[in-house]
XYZ file of N, CA, C and O in Angstrom:
624
model
N 76.524 70.937 72.480
C 77.742 71.865 72.243
C 79.295 71.231 72.561
O 79.318 70.609 73.940
N 79.998 71.188 72.018
C 81.328 71.072 71.863
C 81.926 71.589 72.728
O 82.207 72.747 73.057
N 83.165 70.601 74.040
C 83.655 70.960 74.872
C 84.611 72.178 74.582
O 85.128 73.351 75.107
N 85.667 72.121 73.273
C 85.809 72.908 72.903
C 85.460 74.275 72.466
O 85.989 75.671 72.874
N 84.350 74.434 71.978
C 82.870 75.984 72.051
C 83.185 76.297 73.350
O 83.006 78.121 73.430
N 83.122 75.579 73.906
C 82.862 76.276 75.572
C 83.942 77.209 76.148
O 83.453 77.693 77.088
N 85.104 76.453 75.427
C 86.447 77.077 75.966
C 86.770 78.552 75.370
O 87.469 79.767 75.406
N 85.794 78.788 74.163
C 86.171 80.223 73.815
C 85.891 81.514 74.582
O 86.214 82.417 74.094
N 85.182 81.656 75.296
C 84.895 82.449 75.685
C 86.005 83.200 77.079
O 86.273 84.008 77.932
N 87.029 81.970 77.311
C 87.734 81.686 78.666
C 88.955 82.934 78.105
O 89.827 83.681 78.929
N 89.690 83.182 76.852
C 90.383 84.305 76.836
C 89.977 85.336 77.323
O 90.607 86.593 77.622
N 88.558 85.822 76.726
C 88.123 87.331 77.135
C 87.773 87.284 78.726
O 88.202 88.275 79.218
N 87.452 86.517 79.477
C 87.221 85.997 81.239
C 89.081 86.641 81.169
O 88.791 86.955 82.258
N 90.147 85.811 81.142
C 91.494 86.191 81.230
C 91.855 87.389 81.272
O 92.328 87.872 81.637
N 91.330 87.996 80.019
C 91.686 89.865 79.548
C 91.148 90.457 80.353
O 91.664 91.610 81.613
N 89.778 90.095 81.072
C 89.581 91.186 82.019
C 89.744 90.609 83.017
O 89.326 92.015 83.940
N 90.119 89.435 83.290
C 91.178 89.718 84.859
C 92.316 90.248 84.870
O 92.698 90.797 85.660
N 93.070 90.232 83.891
C 94.252 90.958 83.659
C 94.027 92.105 83.574
O 94.575 93.121 84.625
N 92.697 93.193 83.072
C 92.376 94.216 83.130
C 91.804 94.858 85.014
O 92.522 95.499 85.342
N 91.491 93.964 85.459
C 90.640 93.954 86.995
C 91.832 94.201 87.605
O 91.899 95.088 88.371
N 93.221 93.304 87.586
C 94.186 93.140 88.292
C 94.983 94.440 88.278
O 95.853 94.891 89.237
N 94.791 95.450 87.066
C 95.714 96.255 86.889
C 95.355 97.094 87.888
O 95.837 97.851 88.620
N 93.898 97.301 88.067
C 93.638 98.394 88.546
C 93.370 97.874 90.449
O 93.984 98.517 91.497
N 93.165 96.688 90.566
C 93.190 96.122 91.897
C 94.610 95.850 92.383
O 95.189 96.537 93.648
N 95.613 95.715 91.481
C 96.933 96.256 92.008
C 97.330 97.496 92.852
O 97.817 97.968 93.248
N 96.674 98.511 91.681
C 96.909 100.096 92.018
C 96.215 100.142 94.009
O 96.729 100.805 94.525
N 95.132 99.404 94.327
C 94.364 99.238 94.990
C 95.017 98.655 96.189
O 95.319 98.996 97.625
N 95.770 97.622 95.676
C 96.658 96.905 96.400
C 97.999 98.151 97.333
O 98.493 97.479 98.569
N 98.536 98.088 96.440
C 99.802 99.042 96.674
C 98.753 100.110 97.566
O 99.973 100.836 98.780
N 98.000 100.435 97.977
C 97.855 102.110 98.776
C 96.975 101.100 99.910
O 96.514 101.947 100.864
N 97.346 99.947 100.278
C 96.500 98.865 101.114
C 94.921 99.372 101.458
O 94.134 99.348 102.751
N 94.216 99.100 100.624
C 92.491 98.980 100.609
C 92.252 98.151 100.842
O 92.409 96.749 100.913
N 90.555 97.749 101.239
C 90.383 96.767 101.784
C 90.027 95.809 100.741
O 89.875 94.473 100.489
N 89.737 95.880 99.132
C 89.855 95.521 98.142
C 91.093 95.487 97.283
O 91.009 96.295 97.088
N 91.701 94.501 97.438
C 92.753 94.193 96.267
C 92.488 93.980 95.007
O 92.033 93.244 94.211
N 94.149 93.269 94.780
C 94.774 92.493 93.096
C 93.405 91.530 92.882
O 92.608 91.466 91.920
N 93.001 90.976 94.112
C 92.437 89.638 93.489
C 91.225 89.996 93.612
O 90.273 89.053 92.774
N 90.526 90.220 94.253
C 89.116 91.257 94.144
C 88.590 91.456 93.061
O 87.966 91.069 92.363
N 89.489 92.256 92.690
C 89.211 93.297 91.454
C 89.302 92.080 90.424
O 88.360 92.548 89.373
N 90.367 91.549 90.077
C 90.144 90.309 88.960
C 89.452 89.600 89.189
O 88.621 89.175 87.962
N 88.593 88.850 90.525
C 87.510 88.268 90.388
C 86.666 88.987 89.730
O 85.378 88.552 89.340
N 86.182 90.410 90.383
C 84.862 91.231 89.992
C 85.002 91.402 88.185
O 83.696 91.179 87.755
N 86.389 91.686 87.998
C 86.188 91.698 86.207
C 85.705 90.462 85.399
O 85.527 90.130 84.482
N 86.561 89.348 85.718
C 86.501 88.121 85.473
C 84.921 86.806 85.421
O 84.694 87.149 84.300
N 84.434 87.494 86.692
C 83.292 87.115 86.787
C 82.029 87.628 85.742
O 81.197 87.076 85.370
N 82.068 88.882 85.601
C 81.408 89.833 85.041
C 81.477 89.162 83.601
O 80.289 89.450 82.796
N 82.329 89.204 83.100
C 82.664 88.623 81.903
C 82.353 87.485 81.533
O 82.199 87.419 80.317
N 82.751 86.358 81.918
C 82.104 85.174 82.305
C 80.658 85.062 82.359
O 80.499 84.824 81.274
N 79.665 86.134 82.985
C 78.549 85.807 83.044
C 78.085 86.619 81.565
O 77.224 85.979 81.196
N 78.206 87.342 80.849
C 77.888 88.379 79.402
C 78.443 87.306 78.361
O 77.847 86.778 77.844
N 79.826 86.344 78.615
C 80.036 86.023 77.600
C 79.591 84.427 77.502
O 78.907 83.565 76.560
N 78.796 83.902 78.757
C 77.686 83.063 78.760
C 76.657 82.834 78.406
O 76.139 81.901 77.978
N 76.234 84.257 78.506
C 74.845 84.327 78.163
C 74.613 84.514 76.769
O 73.656 84.123 76.111
N 76.257 85.183 75.858
C 76.206 85.000 74.037
C 76.653 83.860 74.159
O 75.579 83.304 72.867
N 77.126 82.807 74.746
C 77.181 81.424 74.125
C 75.995 80.556 74.276
O 75.601 79.773 73.223
N 74.841 80.895 75.668
C 74.185 80.195 75.643
C 72.742 80.280 74.049
O 72.117 79.586 73.695
N 72.594 81.911 73.992
C 72.172 82.373 72.849
C 72.120 82.268 71.826
O 71.153 81.958 70.916
N 73.409 81.226 71.469
C 74.186 81.042 70.254
C 74.054 79.493 69.831
O 74.469 78.901 69.285
N 73.921 78.747 71.014
C 73.833 77.203 71.440
C 72.250 76.852 70.655
O 71.495 77.502 70.708
N 72.536 76.055 70.043
C 71.832 75.534 68.863
C 70.591 74.540 70.114
O 69.324 74.068 69.671
N 71.385 73.698 70.866
C 70.569 73.583 71.811
C 69.306 73.825 72.405
O 68.034 73.249 72.960
N 69.460 74.992 71.986
C 68.130 75.712 73.218
C 67.123 76.623 72.241
O 66.602 77.110 72.155
N 68.041 76.065 70.898
C 66.739 76.491 69.544
C 65.374 76.626 69.832
O 64.918 75.269 69.785
N 64.411 77.463 69.780
C 63.276 77.122 69.790
C 62.098 76.382 70.901
O 61.492 75.967 71.401
N 63.462 76.970 71.938
C 62.654 76.544 73.299
C 62.417 77.478 74.408
O 61.893 77.104 75.105
N 62.151 78.575 73.582
C 61.519 80.003 74.616
C 62.832 80.600 75.064
O 61.977 81.517 75.781
N 64.085 80.154 75.370
C 64.781 80.851 75.948
C 65.091 82.070 75.515
O 64.907 82.363 74.392
N 64.978 82.956 76.389
C 65.186 84.504 76.102
C 66.437 84.972 77.457
O 66.328 84.495 78.597
N 67.262 85.426 76.852
C 68.426 86.346 77.971
C 68.651 87.579 77.072
O 68.805 88.160 75.712
N 68.023 88.546 78.342
C 68.357 89.904 78.054
C 69.353 90.436 78.157
O 69.801 90.202 79.801
N 70.908 90.705 77.753
C 71.593 90.988 78.143
C 71.824 92.192 79.402
O 72.364 92.327 80.181
N 70.891 93.099 78.973
C 70.961 94.651 79.842
C 70.613 93.996 81.342
O 71.287 94.823 82.056
N 69.626 93.410 81.147
C 69.209 92.775 82.564
C 70.188 91.766 83.325
O 70.644 91.740 84.639
N 71.183 91.061 82.675
C 72.086 90.667 83.123
C 73.364 91.911 83.677
O 73.786 91.721 84.650
N 73.277 92.744 83.105
C 74.172 93.751 83.524
C 73.485 94.179 84.503
O 74.433 94.194 85.447
N 72.233 94.726 84.927
C 71.871 94.862 86.055
C 72.496 93.879 87.091
O 72.035 94.524 88.505
N 72.045 92.627 87.127
C 72.066 91.769 88.102
C 73.915 91.639 88.425
O 74.236 91.613 89.413
N 74.663 92.257 87.672
C 76.077 91.973 87.811
C 76.011 93.528 88.963
O 77.348 93.340 89.680
N 75.642 94.826 88.134
C 75.690 95.883 88.947
C 75.295 95.449 90.652
O 76.127 95.894 91.350
N 74.439 94.971 90.567
C 73.611 94.885 91.747
C 74.545 93.786 92.938
O 74.876 94.195 94.281
N 75.030 92.715 92.481
C 75.910 91.827 93.276
C 77.198 92.636 93.496
O 77.985 92.555 94.781
N 77.717 93.352 92.561
C 78.738 94.597 92.901
C 78.587 95.770 94.201
O 79.341 95.651 94.964
N 76.877 95.657 93.835
C 76.855 96.797 94.981
C 77.255 96.159 96.640
O 78.070 96.808 97.671
N 76.737 94.861 96.747
C 76.931 94.224 97.910
C 78.405 94.895 98.268
O 79.176 94.514 99.632
N 79.732 93.910 97.153
C 80.699 93.668 97.458
C 81.277 95.292 97.797
O 81.750 95.126 98.859
N 81.070 96.376 97.104
C 81.274 97.730 97.862
C 81.186 98.260 99.224
O 81.824 98.835 99.885
N 79.770 98.165 99.117
C 79.084 98.556 100.885
C 79.892 97.789 101.950
O 80.541 98.411 102.765
N 80.412 96.343 101.409
C 81.581 95.642 102.392
C 83.068 96.561 102.411
O 82.898 96.742 103.725
N 83.427 96.970 101.393
C 84.591 97.309 101.157
C 84.457 99.291 102.003
O 85.192 99.325 103.083
N 82.945 99.910 102.085
C 83.118 100.990 102.517
C 82.668 100.615 104.096
O 83.760 101.032 104.623
N 81.805 99.736 104.585
C 81.569 99.112 105.933
C 83.164 98.592 106.412
O 83.672 99.014 107.737
N 84.264 98.164 105.700
C 84.920 97.383 106.384
C 86.054 98.647 106.843
O 87.111 98.320 108.073
N 86.394 99.496 106.631
C 87.201 100.879 107.103
C 86.698 101.591 108.039
O 87.359 102.963 108.144
N 85.435 101.452 107.917
C 84.681 102.742 109.099
C 85.393 103.252 110.059
O 85.615 104.162 110.330
N 85.470 101.814 111.135
C 85.802 102.303 112.270
C 86.056 103.418 113.006
O 86.717 103.669 113.894
N 85.048 103.938 113.106
C 85.069 105.296 113.969
C 85.613 106.864 113.452
O 85.195 107.956 113.695
N 86.494 106.441 112.239
C 86.883 107.411 111.605
C 86.373 108.380 110.310
O 86.929 108.863 109.423
N 85.281 107.989 110.523
C 84.309 108.273 109.026
C 84.330 107.279 108.102
O 84.507 106.380 108.443
N 83.314 107.810 106.762
C 82.912 106.809 106.108
C 84.384 106.867 105.132
O 84.916 107.959 104.467
N 85.379 105.713 104.757
C 86.465 105.141 103.915
C 86.067 103.942 103.370
O 85.133 103.264 103.351
N 87.070 103.986 102.053
C 86.712 103.018 101.320
C 85.204 103.204 100.003
O 85.687 101.811 99.410
N 85.197 104.895 99.582
C 84.322 104.591 98.646
C 85.183 104.483 97.234
O 84.319 104.228 96.342
N 86.103 105.090 97.305
C 86.709 104.928 96.268
C 87.423 103.568 95.637
O 87.199 102.942 94.829
N 87.322 102.822 97.194
C 87.607 101.076 96.178
C 86.343 100.654 95.945
O 86.307 99.784 94.837
N 85.213 101.229 96.381
C 84.044 100.739 96.155
C 83.638 101.113 94.592
O 82.850 100.127 93.945
N 83.829 102.412 94.161
C 84.140 102.663 93.105
C 84.799 102.117 91.772
O 84.299 101.986 90.913
N 85.849 101.574 92.419
C 86.584 101.031 91.790
C 86.512 99.923 90.966
O 86.320 98.967 90.111
N 85.575 98.965 92.158
C 85.138 97.564 91.861
C 84.246 97.877 91.258
O 83.757 96.774 89.713
N 83.078 98.733 90.847
C 82.127 99.113 89.688
C 83.064 99.165 88.483
O 82.061 98.451 87.612
N 83.774 100.127 88.748
C 84.887 100.168 87.639
C 85.237 99.252 86.852
O 84.656 98.841 85.515
N 85.399 98.104 87.538
C 86.227 96.729 86.967
C 85.073 96.006 86.772
O 85.118 94.913 85.890
N 83.818 96.009 87.067
C 82.837 95.156 86.956
C 82.292 95.691 84.937
O 81.900 94.665 84.123
N 82.344 96.968 85.436
C 81.676 97.380 83.931
C 83.134 97.158 82.789
O 82.395 96.656 81.910
N 84.249 96.998 83.103
C 85.214 96.585 82.347
C 84.852 95.077 82.151
O 85.107 94.589 80.674
N 84.811 94.388 82.701
C 84.414 92.763 82.936
C 83.162 93.080 81.311
O 83.053 92.352 80.570
N 82.273 93.463 82.061
C 81.253 93.297 81.250
C 81.378 93.820 79.720
O 80.806 93.590 78.604
N 82.207 95.371 79.812
C 82.490 95.650 78.122
C 83.436 94.522 77.260
O 83.028 94.001 76.340
N 84.121 93.699 77.844
C 85.182 92.543 77.487
C 84.035 91.510 77.018
O 83.947 90.899 75.894
N 83.171 90.966 78.066
C 82.034 90.462 77.491
C 81.157 90.413 76.019
O 80.434 89.436 75.925
N 80.790 91.956 76.215
C 80.094 92.373 75.168
C 81.186 92.260 73.582
O 80.612 92.324 72.558
N 82.806 92.193 74.205
C 83.559 92.121 72.885
C 84.718 93.322 72.616
O 84.452 93.205 71.398
N 83.856 94.196 73.782
C 84.647 95.914 73.050
C 86.002 95.583 73.954
O 86.259 96.251 74.980
N 87.006 94.998 73.383
C 88.232 94.921 73.740
C 88.970 96.542 73.999
O 89.668 96.195 74.632
N 89.055 96.921 73.036
C 89.696 97.944 72.989
C 89.437 99.177 74.208
O 89.906 99.862 74.910
N 87.742 99.001 73.760
C 86.992 100.181 74.851
C 87.477 99.946 76.051
O 87.472 100.438 76.943
N 87.950 98.543 76.724
C 87.980 98.211 78.177
C 89.502 98.358 78.735
O 89.475 98.657 79.600
N 90.503 98.058 77.264
C 91.566 98.773 77.541
C 91.768 99.714 77.923
O 91.846 100.628 78.921
N 91.027 100.667 77.197
C 90.571 102.146 77.351
C 90.016 102.541 78.603
O 91.103 103.556 79.466
N 89.144 102.086 79.260
C 88.573 102.540 80.249
C 89.256 102.209 81.430
O 89.352 102.714 82.308
N 90.232 101.112 81.308
C 91.113 100.891 82.463
C 92.177 101.756 82.442
O 92.461 101.478 83.727
N 92.617 102.112 81.456
C 93.624 103.265 81.779
C 92.914 104.631 82.344
O 93.879 104.985 83.196
N 91.724 104.771 81.799
C 91.433 105.782 82.440
C 91.264 105.588 83.914
O 91.350 106.979 84.769
N 90.391 104.995 84.175
C 90.529 104.361 85.677
C 91.638 104.683 86.664
O 91.621 105.451 87.913
N 92.730 103.936 85.912
C 94.221 104.083 86.621
C 94.697 105.141 86.580
O 94.918 106.097 87.746
N 94.059 106.363 85.907
C 94.178 107.841 85.735
C 93.794 108.421 86.767
O 94.475 109.446 87.791
N 92.544 108.101 86.838
C 91.612 108.959 87.839
C 91.995 108.416 89.341
O 92.607 108.901 90.212
N 92.961 106.871 89.521
C 93.654 106.695 90.771
C 94.578 107.236 90.816
O 94.919 107.444 92.925
N 95.497 107.558 90.242
C 97.259 107.887 90.512
C 97.007 109.325 90.135
O 97.591 109.657 91.106
N 97.222 109.781 88.756
C 97.546 111.122 88.686
C 96.361 111.716 89.633
O 97.247 112.986 89.694
N 95.109 111.692 89.094
C 94.217 112.842 90.126
C 94.587 112.501 91.796
O 94.764 113.701 92.404
N 95.145 111.578 91.857
C 95.637 111.280 93.531
C 96.820 112.200 94.049
O 97.171 112.904 94.718
N 97.407 112.422 92.743
C 98.612 112.987 92.823
C 98.335 114.591 92.967
O 99.119 115.264 93.943
N 97.307 115.003 92.006
C 97.452 116.618 92.425
C 96.740 116.914 93.482
O 97.199 117.831 93.860
N 95.863 116.057 94.169
C 95.311 116.217 95.730
C 96.370 116.414 96.011
O 95.987 116.991 97.535
N 97.500 115.645 96.116
C 97.984 115.642 97.107
C 98.814 116.942 97.089
O 99.892 117.406 98.598
N 99.042 117.191 96.309
C 99.982 118.869 96.280
C 99.075 120.045 96.708
O 99.531 121.138 96.626
N 97.499 119.857 97.060
C 96.769 120.432 97.158
C 97.395 121.294 98.874
O 97.632 120.251 100.004
N 97.506 122.686 98.987
C 97.490 122.888 100.115
C 96.871 122.528 101.326
O 95.323 122.087 100.975
N 97.080 122.368 102.333
C 96.243 121.695 103.665
C 94.606 122.411 103.911
O 93.873 121.561 103.951
N 95.458 123.759 103.912
C 93.708 124.670 104.163
C 93.286 125.082 103.429
O 92.270 125.645 103.492
N 93.722 124.808 101.936
C 92.492 125.064 100.816
C 90.814 124.574 100.724
O 90.206 125.698 100.401
N 90.739 123.828 101.450
C 89.152 123.956 101.415
C 88.479 124.088 102.744
O 87.180 124.582 102.913
N 89.414 124.844 103.111
C 88.861 125.375 104.658
C 88.273 126.733 104.524
O 88.745 127.768 103.676
N 86.911 127.143 105.218
C 86.339 128.547 105.038
C 87.342 129.529 105.359
O 87.870 129.405 106.322
N 87.375 130.822 104.885
C 88.669 131.974 104.938
C 87.952 132.211 106.713
O 86.682 132.593 106.986
N 88.942 132.847 106.998
C 88.464 133.249 108.510
C 88.399 134.893 109.016
O 88.510 135.634 107.805
């Protein structure tokens, strides 16, 4: 395979990193345990792994050698790996104050899914999911902050 061919997945990885970075920037602004760089790396790595699997499947060098790659298995592997990172963000903020970091762990899973979506070349869908994720993290947080302090307390 020509080295130029190897670079064809790079724009997708960069795009996934940019989308993940947008979500990571929001987490960074809120001083969460996983921020800008972490979200970029998760999204970019997911896109790279899926793009690489597509590239290997299309490579004539491996034709007829019995090589099989199931993209859905690769998705499962990405999700399993992100689970460990997500668990780390939850434990990182525990400190006796209850469990914190669950939303950041969920945002890491979301950017992994965005990277996977880019890796499958569904660029518009990835952008739409990024916008929806940012809406959940910002707009819904704004609505939560407007809730009266005793709204969840049982009546006396």
